XYZ file of C-alpha atoms in Angstrom:
680
model
C 62.081 -120.304 62.873
C 60.991 -116.747 62.209
C 59.294 -116.665 65.615
C 62.551 -117.577 67.344
C 64.413 -114.900 65.418
C 61.805 -112.209 66.151
C 61.733 -113.176 69.830
C 65.496 -112.846 70.082
C 65.433 -109.427 68.388
C 62.681 -108.187 70.777
C 64.627 -109.444 73.775
C 67.701 -107.611 72.552
C 65.816 -104.319 72.202
C 64.335 -104.724 75.698
C 67.782 -105.494 77.069
C 69.348 -102.458 75.375
C 66.594 -100.244 76.833
C 67.156 -101.633 80.332
C 70.899 -101.096 80.050
C 70.379 -97.554 78.828
C 67.973 -96.601 81.606
C 69.549 -98.395 84.527
C 73.090 -99.169 83.521
C 76.108 -97.087 82.700
C 74.736 -96.555 79.208
C 72.071 -94.155 80.514
C 72.673 -90.846 82.216
C 70.877 -89.839 85.462
C 67.370 -88.495 84.891
C 68.284 -85.356 86.817
C 71.807 -84.299 87.695
C 72.001 -81.870 90.642
C 74.919 -79.849 91.937
C 75.401 -77.168 94.606
C 78.327 -75.069 93.480
C 81.261 -75.269 95.867
C 79.662 -77.853 98.179
C 80.802 -81.468 98.151
C 77.557 -83.462 98.304
C 76.704 -86.558 96.283
C 73.134 -86.479 94.974
C 72.317 -90.162 94.545
C 70.254 -90.614 91.386
C 67.716 -93.001 92.906
C 66.808 -90.718 95.810
C 64.143 -88.019 95.681
C 64.999 -86.203 98.934
C 68.333 -84.746 100.029
C 69.463 -83.047 103.232
C 72.402 -80.642 103.020
C 73.942 -78.768 105.967
C 75.847 -75.506 105.505
C 77.470 -73.325 108.137
C 75.950 -70.159 109.557
C 78.137 -67.909 107.405
C 76.642 -69.316 104.206
C 73.814 -66.898 103.440
C 73.129 -68.185 99.919
C 73.934 -71.050 97.566
C 74.092 -71.521 93.814
C 72.328 -74.670 92.652
C 72.122 -76.057 89.164
C 70.442 -79.066 87.624
C 70.280 -80.811 84.290
C 67.443 -82.986 82.978
C 67.210 -85.188 79.923
C 66.542 -83.744 76.504
C 62.902 -82.941 75.862
C 62.087 -82.203 79.487
C 61.648 -78.770 81.052
C 63.394 -77.875 84.303
C 61.775 -75.873 87.104
C 63.410 -74.713 90.331
C 60.984 -73.554 93.029
C 58.213 -73.582 90.401
C 60.037 -71.245 87.997
C 61.266 -72.526 84.646
C 65.049 -72.310 84.248
C 67.559 -73.323 81.622
C 69.323 -76.643 81.899
C 72.582 -76.522 83.857
C 72.217 -72.829 84.744
C 73.209 -71.567 88.203
C 70.296 -70.360 90.334
C 71.038 -68.392 93.496
C 69.010 -69.255 96.603
C 69.026 -67.029 99.685
C 69.164 -68.999 102.945
C 67.446 -68.278 106.234
C 68.797 -69.826 109.420
C 67.126 -73.230 109.624
C 65.754 -75.276 106.733
C 65.288 -73.961 103.203
C 63.536 -76.088 100.585
C 64.693 -76.204 96.979
C 62.096 -77.943 94.779
C 63.421 -79.257 91.454
C 60.865 -80.403 88.897
C 61.295 -82.076 85.519
C 58.258 -81.916 83.215
C 57.781 -84.088 80.152
C 56.201 -82.823 76.925
C 53.048 -84.691 77.973
C 52.874 -82.755 81.262
C 54.058 -85.520 83.569
C 56.441 -84.342 86.254
C 59.066 -85.737 88.604
C 60.014 -83.806 91.749
C 63.210 -83.870 93.742
C 63.576 -81.906 96.976
C 66.727 -80.523 98.553
C 66.450 -79.308 102.171
C 69.369 -76.990 102.887
C 69.900 -76.308 106.582
C 71.796 -73.166 107.425
C 73.084 -73.878 110.912
C 72.592 -71.527 113.829
C 75.638 -69.515 114.912
C 77.700 -71.950 117.007
C 78.430 -69.150 119.467
C 74.701 -68.975 120.223
C 73.278 -72.448 119.656
C 72.414 -74.315 122.893
C 73.835 -71.389 124.860
C 70.754 -69.148 124.614
C 69.474 -67.623 127.849
C 66.376 -69.822 128.099
C 67.653 -72.867 126.204
C 66.746 -76.017 128.203
C 70.022 -77.630 129.172
C 68.828 -81.153 129.984
C 65.514 -81.379 128.115
C 65.583 -82.153 124.386
C 64.665 -79.208 122.166
C 64.949 -78.406 118.470
C 67.624 -76.025 117.225
C 65.120 -73.621 115.648
C 61.378 -73.363 114.827
C 58.535 -75.398 116.309
C 58.881 -78.953 117.573
C 55.776 -80.832 118.624
C 54.541 -84.438 118.703
C 57.178 -87.093 119.414
C 57.040 -89.683 116.609
C 58.652 -93.008 115.874
C 60.109 -93.729 119.314
C 62.090 -96.922 118.768
C 65.113 -98.739 120.171
C 67.610 -100.142 117.668
C 69.104 -103.098 119.522
C 71.851 -103.545 116.910
C 73.380 -100.083 117.370
C 72.130 -99.870 120.990
C 70.494 -96.516 120.310
C 67.179 -94.863 121.098
C 65.655 -92.993 118.159
C 63.301 -90.079 118.708
C 61.598 -88.562 115.698
C 59.318 -85.588 116.091
C 57.178 -83.098 114.228
C 58.992 -79.958 113.131
C 57.559 -76.923 111.353
C 59.667 -75.358 108.631
C 58.735 -72.471 106.343
C 59.596 -74.382 103.162
C 57.405 -71.950 101.257
C 57.151 -68.298 102.215
C 54.479 -67.922 104.890
C 53.547 -71.625 104.825
C 54.656 -73.751 107.759
C 54.986 -77.413 106.739
C 55.470 -80.462 108.946
C 58.360 -82.888 108.578
C 59.917 -85.569 110.761
C 63.051 -84.379 112.524
C 65.366 -86.837 114.235
C 67.399 -87.188 117.417
C 69.308 -90.207 118.695
C 70.613 -91.210 122.132
C 72.608 -93.972 123.760
C 71.130 -93.352 127.210
C 67.722 -91.618 126.807
C 69.026 -88.278 128.115
C 71.926 -87.133 125.901
C 70.337 -86.454 122.504
C 72.195 -85.879 119.243
C 70.356 -83.783 116.661
C 70.383 -85.398 113.197
C 68.178 -82.844 111.451
C 65.296 -83.800 109.164
C 64.634 -87.433 108.360
C 61.408 -87.448 106.316
C 60.067 -84.349 104.602
C 56.939 -83.382 102.620
C 56.373 -84.815 99.174
C 53.721 -84.860 96.468
C 51.257 -86.538 98.871
C 51.572 -83.739 101.443
C 53.137 -82.875 104.772
C 54.499 -85.586 107.050
C 52.253 -85.793 110.113
C 52.632 -87.961 113.210
C 53.189 -91.696 113.328
C 55.411 -94.429 114.746
C 58.409 -96.671 114.058
C 58.904 -100.414 114.423
C 61.688 -102.950 114.032
C 60.749 -105.411 111.279
C 62.921 -108.123 112.781
C 61.558 -110.951 110.603
C 61.582 -108.818 107.421
C 57.842 -109.315 107.011
C 57.827 -106.341 104.634
C 60.484 -107.850 102.353
C 62.145 -104.411 102.205
C 65.480 -105.374 103.743
C 68.465 -107.155 102.195
C 70.167 -109.800 104.296
C 73.025 -107.497 105.257
C 70.747 -105.255 107.354
C 70.829 -106.722 110.889
C 67.516 -107.935 112.331
C 67.539 -105.414 115.162
C 68.148 -102.522 112.764
C 65.334 -103.088 110.268
C 63.594 -99.802 110.948
C 60.221 -98.965 109.392
C 58.381 -95.664 109.873
C 54.630 -95.285 109.386
C 53.193 -91.786 109.213
C 50.311 -89.681 107.917
C 50.569 -87.747 104.665
C 48.463 -84.596 105.058
C 47.405 -82.765 101.908
C 45.532 -79.938 103.608
C 48.007 -77.184 102.716
C 50.259 -78.808 100.149
C 50.175 -82.093 98.293
C 47.673 -84.215 96.395
C 44.374 -85.137 98.081
C 43.335 -87.698 95.433
C 43.591 -90.518 97.998
C 42.235 -88.378 100.816
C 43.434 -85.399 102.809
C 44.881 -87.758 105.454
C 46.284 -91.145 104.456
C 49.049 -93.401 105.742
C 52.527 -93.736 104.310
C 55.608 -95.887 104.952
C 59.358 -95.340 104.805
C 62.249 -97.608 105.725
C 65.937 -97.241 106.493
C 68.859 -99.389 105.370
C 71.443 -97.520 107.460
C 70.187 -97.756 111.046
C 67.717 -94.888 110.779
C 69.978 -92.179 109.390
C 68.384 -91.895 105.926
C 64.943 -93.028 104.768
C 63.437 -94.443 101.583
C 59.730 -93.919 100.981
C 57.707 -96.952 99.894
C 56.825 -96.916 96.199
C 53.313 -98.124 97.127
C 52.468 -95.036 99.200
C 49.913 -94.321 100.418
C 49.741 -97.795 101.917
C 46.312 -96.999 103.445
C 44.183 -94.747 101.296
C 41.358 -92.596 102.614
C 39.092 -92.792 99.619
C 39.855 -92.193 95.977
C 39.252 -89.433 93.443
C 38.991 -86.880 96.291
C 36.137 -88.753 97.987
C 36.877 -89.062 101.684
C 35.956 -92.200 103.630
C 36.949 -90.905 107.067
C 36.223 -87.197 107.450
C 36.595 -86.781 111.249
C 40.341 -87.381 111.275
C 42.473 -90.252 109.998
C 46.028 -89.787 111.215
C 48.808 -90.576 113.698
C 49.246 -94.333 113.055
C 50.617 -96.250 116.047
C 51.916 -99.688 115.067
C 52.711 -102.564 117.422
C 53.716 -106.208 117.040
C 51.195 -108.648 118.520
C 52.579 -112.081 119.308
C 50.291 -114.913 118.194
C 51.544 -118.372 117.202
C 48.688 -118.838 114.701
C 50.421 -116.436 112.301
C 53.589 -116.774 110.276
C 56.542 -115.415 112.282
C 54.376 -115.941 115.390
C 52.724 -112.561 115.209
C 50.861 -109.855 113.347
C 51.150 -106.077 113.037
C 48.376 -103.991 114.592
C 47.846 -100.318 113.771
C 45.654 -97.795 115.593
C 44.760 -94.759 113.485
C 42.951 -91.852 115.128
C 42.729 -88.073 114.857
C 39.018 -88.730 115.237
C 37.637 -92.174 115.976
C 40.343 -94.699 116.873
C 40.354 -97.468 114.264
C 42.245 -100.765 114.243
C 43.987 -102.256 111.206
C 46.074 -105.438 110.904
C 48.822 -106.522 108.526
C 51.222 -109.396 108.021
C 53.729 -107.329 106.018
C 53.406 -103.649 107.088
C 52.391 -102.696 103.543
C 48.952 -104.282 103.031
C 46.446 -103.499 105.783
C 42.992 -104.816 106.713
C 40.402 -102.731 108.551
C 39.151 -104.413 111.766
C 36.887 -101.876 113.472
C 36.516 -98.906 115.844
C 37.723 -98.813 119.464
C 34.892 -98.139 121.925
C 34.369 -97.338 125.585
C 33.059 -99.914 128.047
C 29.467 -99.624 126.822
C 30.609 -100.965 123.445
C 28.860 -98.203 121.508
C 30.562 -94.857 122.128
C 33.723 -94.659 119.986
C 37.031 -93.595 121.502
C 38.284 -90.386 119.891
C 41.847 -89.166 120.283
C 44.921 -87.708 118.688
C 48.312 -89.440 118.852
C 46.975 -92.832 120.015
C 49.069 -95.470 121.739
C 48.208 -99.050 122.670
C 50.298 -101.340 124.840
C 50.078 -104.239 127.348
C 50.966 -103.748 131.026
C 51.336 -106.145 133.946
C 49.029 -104.962 136.740
C 51.033 -104.312 139.911
C 53.961 -106.061 138.218
C 52.068 -109.390 137.964
C 52.879 -110.943 134.571
C 49.899 -113.273 134.983
C 47.540 -110.294 135.071
C 48.100 -108.262 131.903
C 45.791 -105.508 130.726
C 45.920 -103.346 127.608
C 46.127 -99.588 127.919
C 44.814 -97.210 125.268
C 46.458 -93.801 125.626
C 45.481 -90.709 123.656
C 45.422 -86.934 123.625
C 42.314 -84.755 123.655
C 42.766 -81.187 122.400
C 39.337 -79.993 123.632
C 39.665 -76.496 122.227
C 42.999 -75.910 123.946
C 42.059 -77.287 127.369
C 43.924 -80.406 126.387
C 44.810 -83.564 128.281
C 46.487 -86.934 127.910
C 44.110 -89.729 128.912
C 44.202 -93.494 129.234
C 41.674 -96.319 129.190
C 42.309 -99.817 130.575
C 40.854 -102.892 128.897
C 41.646 -105.950 126.786
C 42.706 -106.535 123.200
C 40.514 -109.329 121.839
C 40.682 -111.320 118.599
C 37.217 -112.526 117.531
C 36.301 -115.701 115.655
C 36.812 -113.957 112.310
C 40.332 -112.899 113.237
C 39.471 -109.218 113.761
C 40.943 -107.362 116.719
C 39.051 -104.980 118.963
C 39.886 -103.060 122.102
C 37.367 -103.851 124.844
C 37.499 -101.122 127.495
C 36.867 -101.811 131.178
C 36.862 -98.171 132.170
C 35.587 -94.884 130.855
C 37.895 -92.024 129.914
C 40.513 -91.334 132.597
C 42.157 -87.930 132.973
C 45.884 -87.587 132.682
C 47.913 -87.468 135.857
C 49.768 -84.510 134.336
C 48.371 -81.313 135.802
C 49.576 -79.166 132.907
C 47.136 -78.963 129.996
C 50.008 -77.845 127.748
C 51.598 -81.338 127.822
C 50.383 -83.425 124.881
C 50.937 -86.282 122.438
C 52.538 -88.876 124.747
C 54.165 -91.810 122.948
C 56.010 -94.928 124.116
C 59.060 -96.667 122.678
C 58.877 -99.772 120.514
C 61.316 -102.625 121.257
C 62.172 -101.886 124.912
C 61.670 -104.082 127.980
C 60.398 -101.032 129.887
C 57.353 -98.984 128.901
C 59.094 -95.625 128.376
C 57.162 -92.522 127.362
C 57.995 -89.004 126.129
C 55.521 -86.148 125.605
C 55.485 -82.752 123.954
C 55.579 -79.657 126.189
C 53.757 -76.966 124.216
C 55.364 -73.546 124.274
C 54.409 -70.416 122.356
C 56.914 -67.890 123.761
C 59.377 -66.278 121.332
C 62.070 -63.769 122.301
C 64.138 -61.918 119.732
C 66.137 -59.374 121.669
C 69.767 -58.382 121.412
C 70.807 -60.398 124.462
C 67.923 -62.871 124.466
C 67.186 -64.934 121.364
C 64.588 -67.680 121.665
C 63.672 -68.803 118.161
C 62.521 -72.311 119.052
C 59.110 -73.401 120.321
C 58.328 -76.543 122.271
C 60.326 -79.051 124.270
C 60.073 -82.727 125.058
C 59.604 -84.060 128.554
C 62.234 -86.152 130.211
C 61.549 -89.853 129.591
C 59.375 -91.589 132.167
C 58.635 -95.233 132.848
C 54.964 -96.216 133.011
C 53.482 -98.719 135.428
C 49.882 -99.853 135.886
C 48.784 -100.255 139.509
C 45.547 -100.540 141.455
C 44.654 -98.275 144.354
C 43.024 -99.262 147.674
C 39.607 -99.378 145.975
C 40.802 -101.556 143.105
C 40.819 -98.795 140.492
C 43.499 -98.832 137.818
C 46.066 -96.060 137.919
C 48.848 -95.314 135.468
C 51.885 -93.854 137.196
C 54.914 -92.157 135.658
C 58.386 -92.207 137.213
C 61.529 -90.672 135.761
C 63.830 -93.229 134.159
C 66.912 -93.930 136.223
C 69.126 -92.616 133.410
C 68.170 -89.044 134.394
C 70.585 -89.432 137.302
C 73.423 -89.530 134.742
C 72.887 -85.791 134.380
C 73.591 -85.058 138.018
C 76.625 -83.008 138.904
C 77.895 -82.547 142.450
C 75.699 -82.827 145.550
C 74.789 -79.281 146.626
C 72.861 -80.031 149.817
C 71.922 -83.020 151.987
C 70.043 -83.400 155.270
C 68.202 -86.183 157.132
C 65.779 -86.433 160.080
C 65.501 -82.704 160.559
C 62.481 -81.053 162.213
C 61.600 -77.714 160.622
C 58.919 -75.329 161.873
C 57.386 -72.096 160.695
C 59.728 -70.087 162.935
C 62.922 -71.679 161.674
C 65.131 -69.934 159.174
C 65.667 -70.887 155.545
C 67.706 -74.111 155.329
C 68.724 -73.284 151.755
C 69.798 -69.664 152.170
C 73.394 -70.462 151.220
C 72.436 -72.080 147.894
C 72.371 -70.446 144.485
C 71.746 -72.442 141.320
C 69.999 -72.435 137.946
C 70.015 -76.166 137.146
C 69.246 -78.672 139.872
C 67.406 -81.816 140.979
C 65.641 -81.991 144.375
C 64.652 -85.196 146.169
C 62.509 -84.715 149.284
C 60.768 -87.074 151.702
C 58.709 -85.317 154.405
C 56.647 -86.448 157.376
C 53.981 -83.712 157.237
C 53.585 -83.703 161.047
C 51.525 -80.735 162.305
C 52.179 -78.338 159.411
C 49.427 -76.655 157.449
C 51.621 -76.383 154.367
C 55.236 -76.654 153.298
C 57.226 -76.218 150.131
C 59.868 -74.408 148.104
C 60.404 -71.008 146.526
C 62.711 -71.703 143.570
C 64.583 -69.553 141.036
C 63.828 -66.635 143.352
C 65.176 -63.131 143.873
C 63.312 -60.205 145.399
C 59.709 -60.504 144.141
C 60.435 -63.202 141.532
C 59.931 -66.860 142.457
C 58.392 -70.169 141.423
C 56.550 -71.855 144.302
C 55.909 -75.560 144.841
C 53.879 -76.210 147.996
C 51.774 -78.922 149.635
C 48.527 -77.876 151.371
C 47.862 -80.465 154.084
C 44.150 -79.797 154.748
C 43.218 -80.222 151.070
C 45.817 -82.853 150.126
C 46.777 -80.589 147.232
C 50.152 -80.045 145.608
C 50.328 -76.612 143.985
C 52.741 -75.231 141.391
C 52.459 -71.437 141.349
C 54.151 -69.618 138.437
C 52.404 -66.285 138.893
C 55.756 -64.678 139.823
C 58.022 -66.927 137.749
C 59.066 -64.281 135.245
C 57.926 -63.270 131.804
C 55.683 -64.905 129.228
C 53.763 -67.221 131.598
C 50.074 -68.070 131.117
C 47.919 -70.445 133.225
C 50.104 -69.598 136.226
C 48.745 -72.047 138.848
C 48.454 -75.842 138.560
C 46.899 -78.038 141.262
C 47.336 -81.777 141.809
C 45.508 -84.179 144.152
C 48.115 -85.977 146.271
C 47.145 -88.185 149.203
C 49.890 -88.775 151.815
C 51.697 -92.097 151.567
C 51.857 -94.655 154.358
C 53.457 -93.135 157.439
C 52.017 -89.671 156.666
C 54.801 -89.106 154.125
C 54.949 -86.960 151.010
C 57.695 -87.505 148.416
C 58.665 -84.849 145.899
C 61.073 -84.871 142.954
C 61.598 -81.411 141.451
C 63.898 -80.667 138.520
C 64.666 -77.094 137.494
C 66.078 -76.341 134.038
C 66.838 -72.990 132.401
C 63.188 -72.520 131.424
C 61.419 -75.666 132.659
C 60.251 -77.043 135.980
C 59.236 -80.689 136.485
C 57.359 -81.777 139.610
C 56.719 -85.447 140.500
C 54.888 -86.528 143.648
C 54.721 -89.823 145.563
C 56.633 -91.928 143.040
C 54.660 -90.719 140.036
C 51.023 -90.583 141.171
C 50.981 -86.902 140.143
C 53.200 -84.741 137.977
C 53.445 -81.400 136.222
C 55.895 -80.260 133.531
C 55.862 -76.654 132.383
C 57.858 -73.569 131.387
C 59.226 -70.736 133.516
C 61.220 -67.684 132.365
C 63.043 -66.222 135.385
C 65.708 -63.554 135.276
C 69.417 -64.361 135.336
C 69.773 -63.115 138.921
C 66.939 -65.299 140.236
C 69.009 -68.169 141.591
C 67.999 -68.273 145.287
C 65.943 -71.061 146.860
C 63.935 -71.323 150.051
C 62.273 -74.152 151.995
C 59.327 -72.983 154.119
C 56.783 -74.424 156.583
C 53.545 -72.799 157.754
C 51.311 -73.451 160.794
C 53.338 -76.153 162.543
C 56.340 -78.323 161.801
C 57.439 -81.143 159.515
C 60.191 -83.725 159.748
C 62.447 -83.851 156.733
C 63.231 -87.542 156.486
C 65.589 -86.817 153.598
C 66.435 -83.891 151.323
C 69.111 -83.969 148.635
C 69.791 -81.336 146.005
C 72.084 -82.059 143.050
C 73.407 -79.698 140.413
C 72.609 -80.757 136.837
C 74.827 -80.879 133.730
C 74.073 -79.769 130.194
C 73.445 -82.385 127.510
C 74.689 -80.090 124.734
C 78.425 -79.997 125.427
C 79.352 -82.259 122.512
C 76.518 -81.452 120.101
C 78.933 -80.641 117.257
C 80.587 -84.045 117.209
C 79.600 -85.930 114.044
C 77.163 -88.794 114.478
C 78.540 -92.127 113.283
C 76.160 -95.088 113.613
C 77.247 -98.690 113.561
C 77.906 -100.550 110.323
C 77.110 -102.129 107.796
C 76.851 -99.949 104.708
C 75.099 -96.627 104.355
C 71.955 -96.402 102.276
C 73.781 -95.090 99.209
C 76.317 -97.914 99.410
C 73.573 -100.533 99.688
C 71.693 -98.987 96.759
C 74.920 -98.886 94.769
C 75.656 -102.542 95.574
C 72.162 -103.537 94.460
C 72.625 -101.477 91.286
C 75.983 -103.135 90.579
C 74.491 -106.603 91.042
C 71.650 -105.660 88.716
C 74.074 -104.342 86.111
C 76.221 -107.499 86.377
C 73.215 -109.779 85.876
C 71.881 -107.621 83.035
C 75.195 -107.501 81.176
C 75.715 -111.256 81.672
C 72.278 -111.923 80.227
C 73.113 -109.584 77.354
C 76.317 -111.473 76.548
C 74.426 -114.802 76.536
C 71.696 -113.433 74.271
C 74.264 -111.911 71.935
C 76.085 -115.243 71.739
C 72.850 -117.115 71.012
C 71.846 -114.534 68.429
C 75.318 -114.755 66.838
C 75.105 -118.525 66.577
C 71.584 -118.249 65.172
C 72.631 -115.706 62.528
C 75.693 -117.814 61.664
C 73.601 -120.895 61.173
C 71.087 -118.958 59.077
C 73.905 -117.574 56.928
C 75.303 -121.072 56.325
C 71.937 -122.255 55.011
C 71.619 -125.052 57.572
C 68.337 -125.792 59.296
C 67.945 -126.085 63.024
C 65.768 -128.915 64.216
C 64.293 -127.747 67.570
C 62.858 -131.203 68.212
C 66.270 -132.792 68.656
């Protein structure tokens, strides 16, 4: 009898504690407020993103923690509920709030306050790319987490962004852009930012359609169950207990707008107690879904982690991972090393009965970098381990520009669509010329695997058809026109800054032909084809200011019928050149003057026949950048969390009422002196 009574009392105390901590009876562990700004700091979140306008040069923030704890803001102890002024730079500013217990344990919450760029300047800067995606301010680099949400019908592009969260210390986060059509991108700011484990390095996103992770309630649609996998890097900030580079996971309940980090992070550790397992690089996880009917849900997750040797892991739930082995070249011994790996199947020459696997990676090589690919097979052995079996050795990228890096492809699309980072180190900070962003992303391209006349595999890149949505009016058109070295300039009447050229030429008897673009007086950017050498040359030596590596050369054999096809797109500070339907390409920066808007078509040493030439003006993608982004429904993350909390409270209180009733009956019976026979 006493045991029953004691058990009931213990249960009541446990229940009261639960109600106090999680229910209305307990106050939030840390209450945060920015004075004068309407923003709800959800108690269960640890990261917050607040936007303020350009005129807001400082904020007053205050916080309150529970009794017995000390409060620190940006590592300085402050009094509870006192207002602390924070000066704001344009861009992101980190406010770190820490609560420390008497025992020394601490809980951190981070508020990233973005002071917006002046709307009279933003996306209107002299060299701002008008139809290539770029970040509002600071450095953007590797594209991350390319994924299509087939519930909201949106493409999500995450990417590395550097922000000076601490004075003089650049730290990497995931920034976020979203598009309905692959070309008009809406900036959503930061999505995942540094935490106690370190900076947020590169990774990938998937759609967990079958909820293998168990992270999603039923009201999150299958096509919107977004999971991000990334590297936590503790090299400059963060805890290296589980390794300098280890893998983390976050998920979204609101179609990718806000993210919740997994409470089991890091999901793949790189050692323990500061003892590294992989010391040559262990980052940039690329995750794919591999269909196989022998598994539950007819498939398994495969991850490639690189940064050094490319290693394969597998998982049935995205949280618990099993090491399978190292990817190797065709000799089976030499390991494949890369940054930003990618792995995907491709039908050779469009034949679905002949599918090969392509490993794609980036090689920094001391700055002489390249994107490379290797063709082979993905094999599962008798023990269930996967390995990539290469058929070829390392293949050079078809991109002539060694500044293009970190190519990644989208998850959950029926086309193999890729975007890369265009590295850029040119800053301007002049009265009439502000360029305070670095880096751009390439236009999206569709990949295809073909074989040449000798049976060698070749990966070709062609612009996605959606790029044509950016075309404005037709500026020039001509067909079946012979042009010789003595003829005048066909394009002398044209002046433009943004345009798209399509050209098909029968090279005839010419020694070379090509274009001078964004030209005026001595300034020009030249694209020319040298017939004797079968070389396509992009010459930026007179393109304007801030240009290094001025000349790029591409091998381009004529197509059948002695034809050469060119697609050239000119943006405010970018030129893209594609040859012969994607067998060669080059994407790079140019910085011409405002007056350099002329263009010229020239031929040397003979004549060519222009089978077709069309030139279109191009439109800006930034016209409606200020419109608020509203994804599809259902609920936002906070609403889902609140619903879960309400359900929990309802169940807890109901259980409390039942226990109280039982305890009341028990006490009443005890008071009456009657015995309870538990055997009846």
